[in-house]
mmCIF file of C-alpha atoms and ligand atoms in Angstrom:
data_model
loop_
_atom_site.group_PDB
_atom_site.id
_atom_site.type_symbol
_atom_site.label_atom_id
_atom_site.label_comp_id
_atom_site.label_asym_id
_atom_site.label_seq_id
_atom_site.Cartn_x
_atom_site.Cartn_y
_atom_site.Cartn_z
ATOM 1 C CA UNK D 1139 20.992 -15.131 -7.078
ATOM 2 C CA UNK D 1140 22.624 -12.978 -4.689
ATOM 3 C CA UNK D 1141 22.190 -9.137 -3.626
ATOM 4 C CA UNK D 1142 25.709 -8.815 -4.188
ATOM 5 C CA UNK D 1143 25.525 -7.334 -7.597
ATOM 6 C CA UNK D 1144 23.138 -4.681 -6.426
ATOM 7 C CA UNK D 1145 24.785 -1.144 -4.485
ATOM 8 C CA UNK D 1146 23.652 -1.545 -0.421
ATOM 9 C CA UNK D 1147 20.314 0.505 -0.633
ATOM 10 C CA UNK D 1148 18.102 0.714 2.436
ATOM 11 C CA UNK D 1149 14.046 1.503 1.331
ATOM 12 C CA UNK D 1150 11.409 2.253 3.872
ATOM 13 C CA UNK D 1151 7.937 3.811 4.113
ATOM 14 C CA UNK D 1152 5.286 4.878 6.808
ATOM 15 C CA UNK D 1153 1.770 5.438 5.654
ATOM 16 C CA UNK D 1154 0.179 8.854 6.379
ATOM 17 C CA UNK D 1155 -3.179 7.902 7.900
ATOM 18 C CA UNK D 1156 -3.544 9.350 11.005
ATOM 19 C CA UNK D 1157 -0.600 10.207 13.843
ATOM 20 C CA UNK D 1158 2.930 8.665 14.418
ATOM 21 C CA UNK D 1159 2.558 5.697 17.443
ATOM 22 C CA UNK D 1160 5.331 4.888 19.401
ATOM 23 C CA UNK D 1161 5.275 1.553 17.755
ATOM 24 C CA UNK D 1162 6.166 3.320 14.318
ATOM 25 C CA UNK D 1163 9.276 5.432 16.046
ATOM 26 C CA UNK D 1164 10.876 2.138 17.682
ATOM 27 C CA UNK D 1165 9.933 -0.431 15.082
ATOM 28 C CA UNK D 1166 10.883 2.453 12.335
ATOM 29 C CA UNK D 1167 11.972 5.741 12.886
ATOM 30 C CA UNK D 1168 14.518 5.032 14.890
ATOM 31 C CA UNK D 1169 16.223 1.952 12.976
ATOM 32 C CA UNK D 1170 16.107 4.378 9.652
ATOM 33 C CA UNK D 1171 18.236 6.949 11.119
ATOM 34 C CA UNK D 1172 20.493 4.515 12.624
ATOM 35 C CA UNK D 1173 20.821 2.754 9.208
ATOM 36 C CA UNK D 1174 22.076 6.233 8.046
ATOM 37 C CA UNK D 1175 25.915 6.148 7.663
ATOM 38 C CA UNK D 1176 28.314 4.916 5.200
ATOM 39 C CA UNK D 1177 27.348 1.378 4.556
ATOM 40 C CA UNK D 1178 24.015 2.329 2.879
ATOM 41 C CA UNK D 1179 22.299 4.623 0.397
ATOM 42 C CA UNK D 1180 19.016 5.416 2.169
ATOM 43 C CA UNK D 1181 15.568 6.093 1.042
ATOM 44 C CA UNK D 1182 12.712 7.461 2.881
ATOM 45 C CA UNK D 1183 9.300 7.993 1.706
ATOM 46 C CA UNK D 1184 6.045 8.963 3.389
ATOM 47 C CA UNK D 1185 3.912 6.533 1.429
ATOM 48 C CA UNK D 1186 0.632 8.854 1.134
ATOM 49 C CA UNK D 1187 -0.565 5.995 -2.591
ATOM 50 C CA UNK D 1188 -0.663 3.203 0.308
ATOM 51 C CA UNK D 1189 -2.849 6.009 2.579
ATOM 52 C CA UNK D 1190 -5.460 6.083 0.323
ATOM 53 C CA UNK D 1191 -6.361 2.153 0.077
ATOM 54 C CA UNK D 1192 -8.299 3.282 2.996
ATOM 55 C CA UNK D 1193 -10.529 6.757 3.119
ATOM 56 C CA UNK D 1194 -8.827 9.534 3.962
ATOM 57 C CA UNK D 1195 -9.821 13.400 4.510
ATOM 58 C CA UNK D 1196 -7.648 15.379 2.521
ATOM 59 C CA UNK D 1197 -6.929 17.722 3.915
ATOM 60 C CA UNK D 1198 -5.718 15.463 7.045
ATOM 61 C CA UNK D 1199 -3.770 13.355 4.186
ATOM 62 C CA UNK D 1200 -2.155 16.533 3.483
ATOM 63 C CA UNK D 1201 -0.859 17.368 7.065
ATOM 64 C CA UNK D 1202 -0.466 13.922 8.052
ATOM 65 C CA UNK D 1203 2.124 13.928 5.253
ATOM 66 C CA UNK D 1204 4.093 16.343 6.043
ATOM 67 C CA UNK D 1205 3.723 15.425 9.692
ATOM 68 C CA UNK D 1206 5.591 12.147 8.577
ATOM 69 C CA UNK D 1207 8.540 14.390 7.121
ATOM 70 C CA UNK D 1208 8.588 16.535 10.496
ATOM 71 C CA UNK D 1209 8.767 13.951 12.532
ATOM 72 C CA UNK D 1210 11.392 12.278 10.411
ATOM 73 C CA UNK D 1211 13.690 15.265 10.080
ATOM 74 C CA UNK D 1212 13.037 16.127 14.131
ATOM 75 C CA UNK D 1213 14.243 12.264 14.753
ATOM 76 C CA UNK D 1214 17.351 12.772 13.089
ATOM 77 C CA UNK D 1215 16.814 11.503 9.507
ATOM 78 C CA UNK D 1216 19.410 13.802 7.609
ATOM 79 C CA UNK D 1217 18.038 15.012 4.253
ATOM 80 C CA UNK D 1218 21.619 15.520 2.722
ATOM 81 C CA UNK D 1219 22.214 12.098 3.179
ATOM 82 C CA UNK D 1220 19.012 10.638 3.263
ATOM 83 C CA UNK D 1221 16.585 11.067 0.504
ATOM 84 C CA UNK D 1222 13.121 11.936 1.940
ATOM 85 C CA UNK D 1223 9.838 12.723 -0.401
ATOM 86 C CA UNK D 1224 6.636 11.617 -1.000
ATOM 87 C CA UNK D 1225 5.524 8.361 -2.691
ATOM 88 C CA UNK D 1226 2.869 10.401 -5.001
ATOM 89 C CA UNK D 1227 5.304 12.816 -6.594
ATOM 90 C CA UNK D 1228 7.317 9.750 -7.909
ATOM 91 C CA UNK D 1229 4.982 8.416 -10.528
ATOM 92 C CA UNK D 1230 7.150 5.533 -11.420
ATOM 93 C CA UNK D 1231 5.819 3.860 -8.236
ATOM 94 C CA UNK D 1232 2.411 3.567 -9.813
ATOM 95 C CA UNK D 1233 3.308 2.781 -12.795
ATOM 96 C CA UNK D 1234 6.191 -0.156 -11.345
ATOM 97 C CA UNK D 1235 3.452 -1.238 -9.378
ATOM 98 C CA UNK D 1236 0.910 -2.064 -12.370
ATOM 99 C CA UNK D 1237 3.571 -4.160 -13.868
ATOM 100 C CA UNK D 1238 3.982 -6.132 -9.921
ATOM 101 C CA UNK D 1239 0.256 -6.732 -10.458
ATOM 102 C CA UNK D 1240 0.462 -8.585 -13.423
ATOM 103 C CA UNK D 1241 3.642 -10.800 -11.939
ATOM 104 C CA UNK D 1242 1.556 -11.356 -8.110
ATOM 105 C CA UNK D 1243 -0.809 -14.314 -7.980
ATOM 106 C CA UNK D 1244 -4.040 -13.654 -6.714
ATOM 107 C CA UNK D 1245 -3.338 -16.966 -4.414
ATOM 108 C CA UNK D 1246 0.020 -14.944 -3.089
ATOM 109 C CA UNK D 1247 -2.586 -12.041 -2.447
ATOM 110 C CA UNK D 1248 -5.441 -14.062 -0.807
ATOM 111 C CA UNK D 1249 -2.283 -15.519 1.967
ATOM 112 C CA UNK D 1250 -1.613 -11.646 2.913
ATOM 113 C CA UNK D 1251 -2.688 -12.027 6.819
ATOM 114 C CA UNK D 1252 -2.730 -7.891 7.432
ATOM 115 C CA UNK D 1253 -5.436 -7.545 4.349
ATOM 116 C CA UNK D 1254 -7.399 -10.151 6.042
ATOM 117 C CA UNK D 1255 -7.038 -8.311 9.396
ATOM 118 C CA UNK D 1256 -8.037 -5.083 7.625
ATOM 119 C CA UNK D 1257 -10.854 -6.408 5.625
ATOM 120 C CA UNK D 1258 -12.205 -8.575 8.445
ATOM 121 C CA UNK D 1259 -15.948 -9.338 7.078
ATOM 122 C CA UNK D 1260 -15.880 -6.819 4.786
ATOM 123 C CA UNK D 1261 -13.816 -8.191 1.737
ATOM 124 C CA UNK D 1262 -16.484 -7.484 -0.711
ATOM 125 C CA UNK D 1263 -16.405 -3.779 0.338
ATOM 126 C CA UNK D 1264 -13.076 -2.769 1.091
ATOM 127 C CA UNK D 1265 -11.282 -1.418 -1.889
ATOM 128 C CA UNK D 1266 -9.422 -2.609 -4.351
ATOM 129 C CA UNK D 1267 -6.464 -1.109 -3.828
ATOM 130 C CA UNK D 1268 -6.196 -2.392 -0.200
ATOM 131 C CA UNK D 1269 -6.022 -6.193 -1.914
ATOM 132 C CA UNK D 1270 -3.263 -5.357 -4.596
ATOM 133 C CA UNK D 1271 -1.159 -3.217 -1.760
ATOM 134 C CA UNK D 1272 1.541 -5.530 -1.480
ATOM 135 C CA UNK D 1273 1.986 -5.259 -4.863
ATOM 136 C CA UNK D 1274 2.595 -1.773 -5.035
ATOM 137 C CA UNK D 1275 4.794 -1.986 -1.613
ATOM 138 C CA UNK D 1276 7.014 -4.145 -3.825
ATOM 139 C CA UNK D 1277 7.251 -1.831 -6.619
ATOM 140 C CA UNK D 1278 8.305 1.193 -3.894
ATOM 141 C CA UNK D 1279 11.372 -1.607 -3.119
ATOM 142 C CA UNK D 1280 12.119 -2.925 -6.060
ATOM 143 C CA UNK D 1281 12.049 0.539 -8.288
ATOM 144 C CA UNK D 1282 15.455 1.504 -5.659
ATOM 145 C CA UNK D 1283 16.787 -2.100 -6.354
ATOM 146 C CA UNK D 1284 16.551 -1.717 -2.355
ATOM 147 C CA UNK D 1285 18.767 -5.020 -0.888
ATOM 148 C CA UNK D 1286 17.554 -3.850 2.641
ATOM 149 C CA UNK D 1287 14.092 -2.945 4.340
ATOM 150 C CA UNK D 1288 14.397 -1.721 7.604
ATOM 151 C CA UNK D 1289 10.242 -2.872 9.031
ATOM 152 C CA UNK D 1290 8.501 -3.578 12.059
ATOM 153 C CA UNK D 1291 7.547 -7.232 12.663
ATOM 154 C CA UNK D 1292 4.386 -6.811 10.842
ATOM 155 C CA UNK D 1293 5.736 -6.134 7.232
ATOM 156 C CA UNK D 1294 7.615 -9.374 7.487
ATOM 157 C CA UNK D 1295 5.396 -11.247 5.384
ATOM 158 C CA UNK D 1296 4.856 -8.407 2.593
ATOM 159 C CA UNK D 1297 8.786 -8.083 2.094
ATOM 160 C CA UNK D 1298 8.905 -11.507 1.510
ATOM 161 C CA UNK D 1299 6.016 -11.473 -0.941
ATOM 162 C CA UNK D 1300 8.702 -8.848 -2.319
ATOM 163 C CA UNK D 1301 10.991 -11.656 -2.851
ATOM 164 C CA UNK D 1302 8.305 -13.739 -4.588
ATOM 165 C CA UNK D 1303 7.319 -10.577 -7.031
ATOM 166 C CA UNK D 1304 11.393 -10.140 -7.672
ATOM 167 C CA UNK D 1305 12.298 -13.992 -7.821
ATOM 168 C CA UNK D 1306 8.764 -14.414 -10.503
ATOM 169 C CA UNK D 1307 9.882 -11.186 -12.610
ATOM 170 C CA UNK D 1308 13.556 -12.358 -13.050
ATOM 171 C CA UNK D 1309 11.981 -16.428 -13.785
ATOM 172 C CA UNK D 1310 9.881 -14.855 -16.663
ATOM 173 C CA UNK D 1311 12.044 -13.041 -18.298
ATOM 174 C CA UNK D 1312 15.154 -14.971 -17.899
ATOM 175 C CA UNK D 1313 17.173 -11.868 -16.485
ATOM 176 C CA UNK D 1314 18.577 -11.181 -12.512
ATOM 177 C CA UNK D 1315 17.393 -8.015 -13.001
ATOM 178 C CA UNK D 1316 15.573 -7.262 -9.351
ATOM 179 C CA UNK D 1317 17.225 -7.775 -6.508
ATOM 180 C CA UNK D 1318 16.035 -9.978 -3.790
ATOM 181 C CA UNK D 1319 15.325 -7.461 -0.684
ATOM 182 C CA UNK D 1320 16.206 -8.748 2.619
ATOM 183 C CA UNK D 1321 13.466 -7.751 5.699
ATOM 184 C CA UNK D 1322 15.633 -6.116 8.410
ATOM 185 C CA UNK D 1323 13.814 -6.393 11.438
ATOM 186 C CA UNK D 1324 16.081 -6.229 14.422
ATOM 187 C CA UNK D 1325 16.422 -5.097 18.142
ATOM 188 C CA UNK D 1326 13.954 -5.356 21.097
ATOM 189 C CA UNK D 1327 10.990 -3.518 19.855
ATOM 190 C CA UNK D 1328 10.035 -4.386 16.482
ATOM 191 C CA UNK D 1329 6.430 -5.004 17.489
ATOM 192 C CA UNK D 1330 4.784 -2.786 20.106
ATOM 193 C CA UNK D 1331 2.051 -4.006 21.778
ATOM 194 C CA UNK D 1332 -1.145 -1.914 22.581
ATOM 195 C CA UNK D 1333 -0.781 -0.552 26.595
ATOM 196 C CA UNK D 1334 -4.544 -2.014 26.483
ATOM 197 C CA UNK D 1335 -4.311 -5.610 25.524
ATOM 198 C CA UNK D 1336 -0.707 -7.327 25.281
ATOM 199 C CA UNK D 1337 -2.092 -9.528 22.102
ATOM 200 C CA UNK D 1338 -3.053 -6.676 19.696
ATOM 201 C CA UNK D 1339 -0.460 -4.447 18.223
ATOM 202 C CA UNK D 1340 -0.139 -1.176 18.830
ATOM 203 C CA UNK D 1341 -1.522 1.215 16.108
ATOM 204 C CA UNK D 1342 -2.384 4.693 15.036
ATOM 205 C CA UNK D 1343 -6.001 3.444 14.181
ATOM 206 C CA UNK D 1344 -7.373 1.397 17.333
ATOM 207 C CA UNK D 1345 -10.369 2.686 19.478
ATOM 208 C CA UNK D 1346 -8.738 4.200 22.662
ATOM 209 C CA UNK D 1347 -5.719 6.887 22.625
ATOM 210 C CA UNK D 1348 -4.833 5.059 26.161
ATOM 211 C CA UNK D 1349 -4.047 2.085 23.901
ATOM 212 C CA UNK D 1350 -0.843 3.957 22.220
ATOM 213 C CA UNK D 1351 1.430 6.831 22.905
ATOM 214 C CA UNK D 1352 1.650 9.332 20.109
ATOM 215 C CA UNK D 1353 5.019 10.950 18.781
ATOM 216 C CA UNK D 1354 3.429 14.165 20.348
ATOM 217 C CA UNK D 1355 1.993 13.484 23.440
ATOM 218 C CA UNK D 1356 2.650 15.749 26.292
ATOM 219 C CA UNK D 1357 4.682 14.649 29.593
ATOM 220 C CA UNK D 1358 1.428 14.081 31.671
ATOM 221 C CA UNK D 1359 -0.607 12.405 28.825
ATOM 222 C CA UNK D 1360 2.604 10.060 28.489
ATOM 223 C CA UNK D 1361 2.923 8.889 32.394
ATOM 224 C CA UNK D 1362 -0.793 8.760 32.369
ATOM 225 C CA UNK D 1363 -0.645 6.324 29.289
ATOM 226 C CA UNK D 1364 2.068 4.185 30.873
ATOM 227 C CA UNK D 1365 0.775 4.682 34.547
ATOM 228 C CA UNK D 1366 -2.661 2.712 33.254
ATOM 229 C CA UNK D 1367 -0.985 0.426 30.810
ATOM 230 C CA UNK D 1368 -2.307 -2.577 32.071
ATOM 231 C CA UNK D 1369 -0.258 -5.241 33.601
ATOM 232 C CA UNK D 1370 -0.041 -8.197 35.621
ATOM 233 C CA UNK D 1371 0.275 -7.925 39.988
ATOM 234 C CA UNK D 1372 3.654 -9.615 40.181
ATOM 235 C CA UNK D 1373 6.922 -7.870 40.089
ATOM 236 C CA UNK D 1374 9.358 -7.498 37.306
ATOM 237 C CA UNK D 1375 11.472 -11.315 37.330
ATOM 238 C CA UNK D 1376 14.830 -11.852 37.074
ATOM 239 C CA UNK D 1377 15.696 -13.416 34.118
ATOM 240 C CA UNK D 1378 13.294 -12.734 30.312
ATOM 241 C CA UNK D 1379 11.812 -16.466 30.800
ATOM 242 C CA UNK D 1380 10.061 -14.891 33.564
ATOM 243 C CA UNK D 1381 8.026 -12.878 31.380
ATOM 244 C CA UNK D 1382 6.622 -16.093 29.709
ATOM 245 C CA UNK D 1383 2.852 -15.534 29.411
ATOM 246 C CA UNK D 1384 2.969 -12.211 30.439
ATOM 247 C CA UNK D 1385 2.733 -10.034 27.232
ATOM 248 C CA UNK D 1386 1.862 -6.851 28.749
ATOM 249 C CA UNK D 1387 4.714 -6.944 31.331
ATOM 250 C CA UNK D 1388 7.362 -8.184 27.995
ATOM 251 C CA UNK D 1389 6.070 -5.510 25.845
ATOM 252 C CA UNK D 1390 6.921 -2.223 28.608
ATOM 253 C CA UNK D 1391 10.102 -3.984 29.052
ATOM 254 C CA UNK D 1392 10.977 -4.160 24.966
ATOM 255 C CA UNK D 1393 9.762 -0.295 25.096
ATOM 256 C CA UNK D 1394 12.538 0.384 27.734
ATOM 257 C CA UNK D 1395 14.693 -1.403 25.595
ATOM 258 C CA UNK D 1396 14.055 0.231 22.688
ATOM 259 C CA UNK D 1397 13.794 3.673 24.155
ATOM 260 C CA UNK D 1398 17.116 3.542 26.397
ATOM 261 C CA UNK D 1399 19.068 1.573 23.423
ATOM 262 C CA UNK D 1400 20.053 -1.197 25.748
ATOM 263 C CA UNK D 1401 18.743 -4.913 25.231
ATOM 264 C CA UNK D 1402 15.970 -6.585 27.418
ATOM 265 C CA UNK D 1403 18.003 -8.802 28.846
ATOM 266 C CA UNK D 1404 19.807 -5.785 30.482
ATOM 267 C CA UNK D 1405 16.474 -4.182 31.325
ATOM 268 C CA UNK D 1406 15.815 -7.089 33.496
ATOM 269 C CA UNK D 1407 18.698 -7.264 35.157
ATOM 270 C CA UNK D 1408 18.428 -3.577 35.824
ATOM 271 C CA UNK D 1409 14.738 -4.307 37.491
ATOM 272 C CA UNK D 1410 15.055 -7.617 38.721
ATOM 273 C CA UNK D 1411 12.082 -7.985 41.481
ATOM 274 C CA UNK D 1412 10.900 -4.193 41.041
ATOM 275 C CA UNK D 1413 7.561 -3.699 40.907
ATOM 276 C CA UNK D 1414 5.189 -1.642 38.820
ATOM 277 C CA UNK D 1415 5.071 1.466 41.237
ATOM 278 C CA UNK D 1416 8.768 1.882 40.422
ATOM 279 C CA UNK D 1417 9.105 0.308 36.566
ATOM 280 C CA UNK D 1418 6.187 2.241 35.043
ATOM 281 C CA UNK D 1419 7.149 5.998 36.446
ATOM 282 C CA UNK D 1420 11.084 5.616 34.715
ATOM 283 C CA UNK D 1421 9.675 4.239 31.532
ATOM 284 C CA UNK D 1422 7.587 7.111 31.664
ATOM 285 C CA UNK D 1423 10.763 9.584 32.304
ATOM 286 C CA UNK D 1424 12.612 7.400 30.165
ATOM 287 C CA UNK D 1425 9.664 7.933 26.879
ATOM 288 C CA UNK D 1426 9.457 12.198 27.930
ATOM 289 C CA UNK D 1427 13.468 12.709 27.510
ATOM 290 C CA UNK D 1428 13.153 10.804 24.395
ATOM 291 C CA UNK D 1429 10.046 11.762 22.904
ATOM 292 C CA UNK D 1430 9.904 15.701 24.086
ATOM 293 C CA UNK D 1431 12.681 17.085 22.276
ATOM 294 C CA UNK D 1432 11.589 14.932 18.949
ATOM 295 C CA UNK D 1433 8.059 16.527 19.746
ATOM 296 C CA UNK D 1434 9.108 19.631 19.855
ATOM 297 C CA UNK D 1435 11.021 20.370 16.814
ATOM 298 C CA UNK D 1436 8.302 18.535 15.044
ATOM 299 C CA UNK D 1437 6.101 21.504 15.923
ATOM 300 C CA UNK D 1438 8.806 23.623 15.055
ATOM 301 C CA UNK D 1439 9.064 22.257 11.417
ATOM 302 C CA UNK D 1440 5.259 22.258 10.858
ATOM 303 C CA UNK D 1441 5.208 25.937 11.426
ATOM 304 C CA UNK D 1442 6.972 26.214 7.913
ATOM 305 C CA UNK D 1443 4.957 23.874 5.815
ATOM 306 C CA UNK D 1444 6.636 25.370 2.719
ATOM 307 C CA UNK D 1445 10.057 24.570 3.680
ATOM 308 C CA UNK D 1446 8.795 20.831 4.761
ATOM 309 C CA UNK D 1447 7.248 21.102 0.871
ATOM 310 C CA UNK D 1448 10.496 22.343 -0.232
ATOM 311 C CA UNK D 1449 12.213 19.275 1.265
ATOM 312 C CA UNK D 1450 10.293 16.564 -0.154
ATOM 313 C CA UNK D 1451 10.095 18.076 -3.605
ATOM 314 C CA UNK D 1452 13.947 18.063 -4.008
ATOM 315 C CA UNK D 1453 14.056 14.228 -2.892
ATOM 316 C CA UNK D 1454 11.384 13.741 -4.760
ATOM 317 C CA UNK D 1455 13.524 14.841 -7.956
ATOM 318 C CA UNK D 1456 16.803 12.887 -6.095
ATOM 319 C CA UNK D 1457 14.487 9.403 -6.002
ATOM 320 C CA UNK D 1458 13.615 9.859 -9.326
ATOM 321 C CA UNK D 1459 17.243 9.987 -10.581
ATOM 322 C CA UNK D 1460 17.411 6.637 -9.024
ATOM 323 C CA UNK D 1461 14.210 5.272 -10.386
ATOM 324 C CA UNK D 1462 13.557 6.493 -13.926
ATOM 325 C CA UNK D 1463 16.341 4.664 -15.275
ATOM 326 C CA UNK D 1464 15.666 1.082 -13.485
ATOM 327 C CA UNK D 1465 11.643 1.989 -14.480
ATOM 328 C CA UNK D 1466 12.948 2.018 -18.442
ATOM 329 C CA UNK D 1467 14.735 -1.031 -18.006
ATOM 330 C CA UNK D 1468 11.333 -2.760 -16.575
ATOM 331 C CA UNK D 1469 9.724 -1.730 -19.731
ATOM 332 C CA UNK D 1470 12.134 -2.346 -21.926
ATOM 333 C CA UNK D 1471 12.110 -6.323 -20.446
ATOM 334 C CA UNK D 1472 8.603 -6.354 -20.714
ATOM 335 C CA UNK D 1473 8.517 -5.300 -24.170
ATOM 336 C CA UNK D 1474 6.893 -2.258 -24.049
ATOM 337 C CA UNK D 1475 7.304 -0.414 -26.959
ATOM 338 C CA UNK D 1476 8.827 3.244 -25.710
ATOM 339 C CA UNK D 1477 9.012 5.184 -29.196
ATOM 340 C CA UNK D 1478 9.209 8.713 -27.730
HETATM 341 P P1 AMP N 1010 2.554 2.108 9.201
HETATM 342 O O1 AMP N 1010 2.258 3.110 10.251
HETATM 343 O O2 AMP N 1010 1.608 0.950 9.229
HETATM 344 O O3 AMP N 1010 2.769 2.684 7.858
HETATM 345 O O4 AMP N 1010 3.964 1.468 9.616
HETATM 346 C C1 AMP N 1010 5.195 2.085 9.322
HETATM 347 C C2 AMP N 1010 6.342 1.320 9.939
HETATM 348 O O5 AMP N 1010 6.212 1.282 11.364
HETATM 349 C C3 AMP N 1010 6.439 -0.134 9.472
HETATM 350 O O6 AMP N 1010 7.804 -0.482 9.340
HETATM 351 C C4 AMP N 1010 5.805 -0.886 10.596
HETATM 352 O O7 AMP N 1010 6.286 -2.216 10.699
HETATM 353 C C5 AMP N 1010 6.247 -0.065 11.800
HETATM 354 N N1 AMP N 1010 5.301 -0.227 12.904
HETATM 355 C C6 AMP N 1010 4.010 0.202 12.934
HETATM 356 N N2 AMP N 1010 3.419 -0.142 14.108
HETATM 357 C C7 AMP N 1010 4.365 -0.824 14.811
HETATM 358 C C8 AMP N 1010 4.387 -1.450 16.110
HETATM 359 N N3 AMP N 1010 3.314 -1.449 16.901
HETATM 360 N N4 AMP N 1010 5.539 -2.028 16.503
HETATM 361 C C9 AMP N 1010 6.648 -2.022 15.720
HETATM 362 N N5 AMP N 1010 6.688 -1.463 14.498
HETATM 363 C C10 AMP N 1010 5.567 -0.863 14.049
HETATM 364 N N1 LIG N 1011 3.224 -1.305 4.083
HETATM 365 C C1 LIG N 1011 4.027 -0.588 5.047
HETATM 366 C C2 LIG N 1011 3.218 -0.426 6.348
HETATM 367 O O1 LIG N 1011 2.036 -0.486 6.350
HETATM 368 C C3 LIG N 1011 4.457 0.760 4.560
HETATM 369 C C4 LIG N 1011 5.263 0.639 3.320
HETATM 370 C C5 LIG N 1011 4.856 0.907 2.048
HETATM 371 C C6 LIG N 1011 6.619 0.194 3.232
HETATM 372 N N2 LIG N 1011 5.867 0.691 1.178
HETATM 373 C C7 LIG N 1011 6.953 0.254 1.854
HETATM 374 C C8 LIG N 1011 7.561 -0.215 4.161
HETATM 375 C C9 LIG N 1011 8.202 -0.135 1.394
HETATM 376 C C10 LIG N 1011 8.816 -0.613 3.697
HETATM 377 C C11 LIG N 1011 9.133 -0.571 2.329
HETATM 378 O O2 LIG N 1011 3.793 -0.199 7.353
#
């Protein structure tokens, strides 16, 4: 079966647990709004239900969340054209997702390489819903009949468990009724490394803030960040096989990439034999002219939390136009009897 049957629909979500990393603006942000445009119908949600697998205060749940739709709206999502809410005041995501649960495998579960990452030791303690999260990830696609899901490297494997969920529902009930989402995961910066260590991603969670730059750091805090970012002593090479077995060096030059819109390849060219004393201060420029202005408004925006609540409500209501009908349909497939 093909997605060709299904209307172009673009589906993406960032979990509110904690602050926006430059990681999340490259491998995300910035790929939604550019998705925005005539080919698609986009969705974007600020997924607080995937949040909560993990604890979170909330009243920092709360802001976090509407810090997601700030910093959206400051990046140049468009709510007229876009539809922007949050995943809790669309209940059909909960209840799509209990249906995904009983489709998933526990083996398809137990393969998921970011639970084990997350759980580490601790599988017997970490919560339940952090195990069946894929499932409900699938149900947030599938309940759009999404065909494309604009992610950072890292979701790669939960779209295509996605697939699985979509490919399983339509086997068992002898229909083509879900689509089969294609992963879009594209351009020089779909996974940011931490400015620490070159093998571990970058995230909003990890020990150090030096590891990541935040969505609202400050001008100095940003060429601080960059100006320790550690690296190797040789200068930038000429060509990107030079950057073989040097992950920190690759990863500032994918940031560059990402940040100036050109491609790495061009990057290098640019600084062919430069060395760190001139690379690191114009990524730093480079992340301040990009990053301030976003920062900005996004502190503009949070100064009228009721608008930002305004916002999401109405595409909460427009999502749910979309989703109540496909949601009936699931049912109805199932065989639940709906009598009222
Ligand atoms: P999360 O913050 O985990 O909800 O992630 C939201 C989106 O940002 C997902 O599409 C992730 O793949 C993307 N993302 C998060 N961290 C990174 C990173 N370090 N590099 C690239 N994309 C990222
Ligand atoms: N699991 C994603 C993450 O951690 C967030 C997410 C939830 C998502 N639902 C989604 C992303 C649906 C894309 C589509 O980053």
């Amino acid at each position: 079966m093909t997605a060709a049957k299904f209307t172009p629909r673009v589906f993406s979500g960032i979990k509110p647990s904690g602050g926006l990393t430059l990681g999340n603006y490259l491998g995300a942000i910035k790929r939604w709004v550019d998705m925005q445009g005539d080919a698609f119908e986009t969705i974007y949600c600020a997924v607080d239900l995937h949040a909560i697998t993990v604890w979170q205060d909330p009243a920092e749940l709360r802001n976090s969340t509407r810090e997601i739709a700030a910093a959206l709206i400051a990046s140049g999502i468009d709510t007229e054209r876009s539809i922007l809410f949050n995943q809790s005041q669309v209940p059909a995501h909960a209840e799509l997702s209990w249906i995904f649960n009983c489709v998933a495998r526990v083996g398809w579960m137990n393969r998921m390489t970011q639970f084990k990452d997350k759980a580490g030791k601790n599988t017997e303690k970490v919560s339940l819903g952090l195990y069946a999260y894929p499932a409900l990830m699938a149900a947030d696609i599938l309940l759009y009949h999404a065909t494309h899901v604009p992610v950072g490297e890292d979701q790669k494997q939960h779209v295509e468990l996605t697939r699985d969920i979509a490919a399983k529902f339509n086997n068992d009930f002898k229909t083509e009724f879900f689509p089969l989402t294609t992963p879009v995961i594209e351009g020089p910066a779909t996974r940011v490394m931490n400015l620490r260590d070159g093998s571990k991603k970058m995230s909003k969670s990890g020990q150090s803030d030096m590891e990541r730059i935040n969505m609202t750091d400050d001008a100095d805090t940003i060429a601080k960040k960059f100006r320790k970012a550690r690296t190797d002593p040789e200068p930038l090479p000429e060509t990107l096989d030079g950057l073989k077995g040097r992950p920190e060096a690759r990863n500032l030059v994918d940031i560059y990439a990402g940040l100036s819109g050109k491609t790495s390849e061009q990057v290098i060219t640019e600084f062919a034999g430069a060395g760190w004393g001139r690379f690191k201060p114009a990524l730093a420029d480079l992340a301040v002219d990009k990053l301030a202005p976003i920062s900005t408004e996004m502190s503009r925006l949070m100064a009228d939390p009721a608008e930002i609540d305004r916002i999401m409500g109405r595409g909460a209501e427009r999502a749910e136009e979309i989703a109540q009908p496909i949601l009936k349909k699931t049912y109805d497939i199932v065989g639940l009897l709906r009598s009222r």
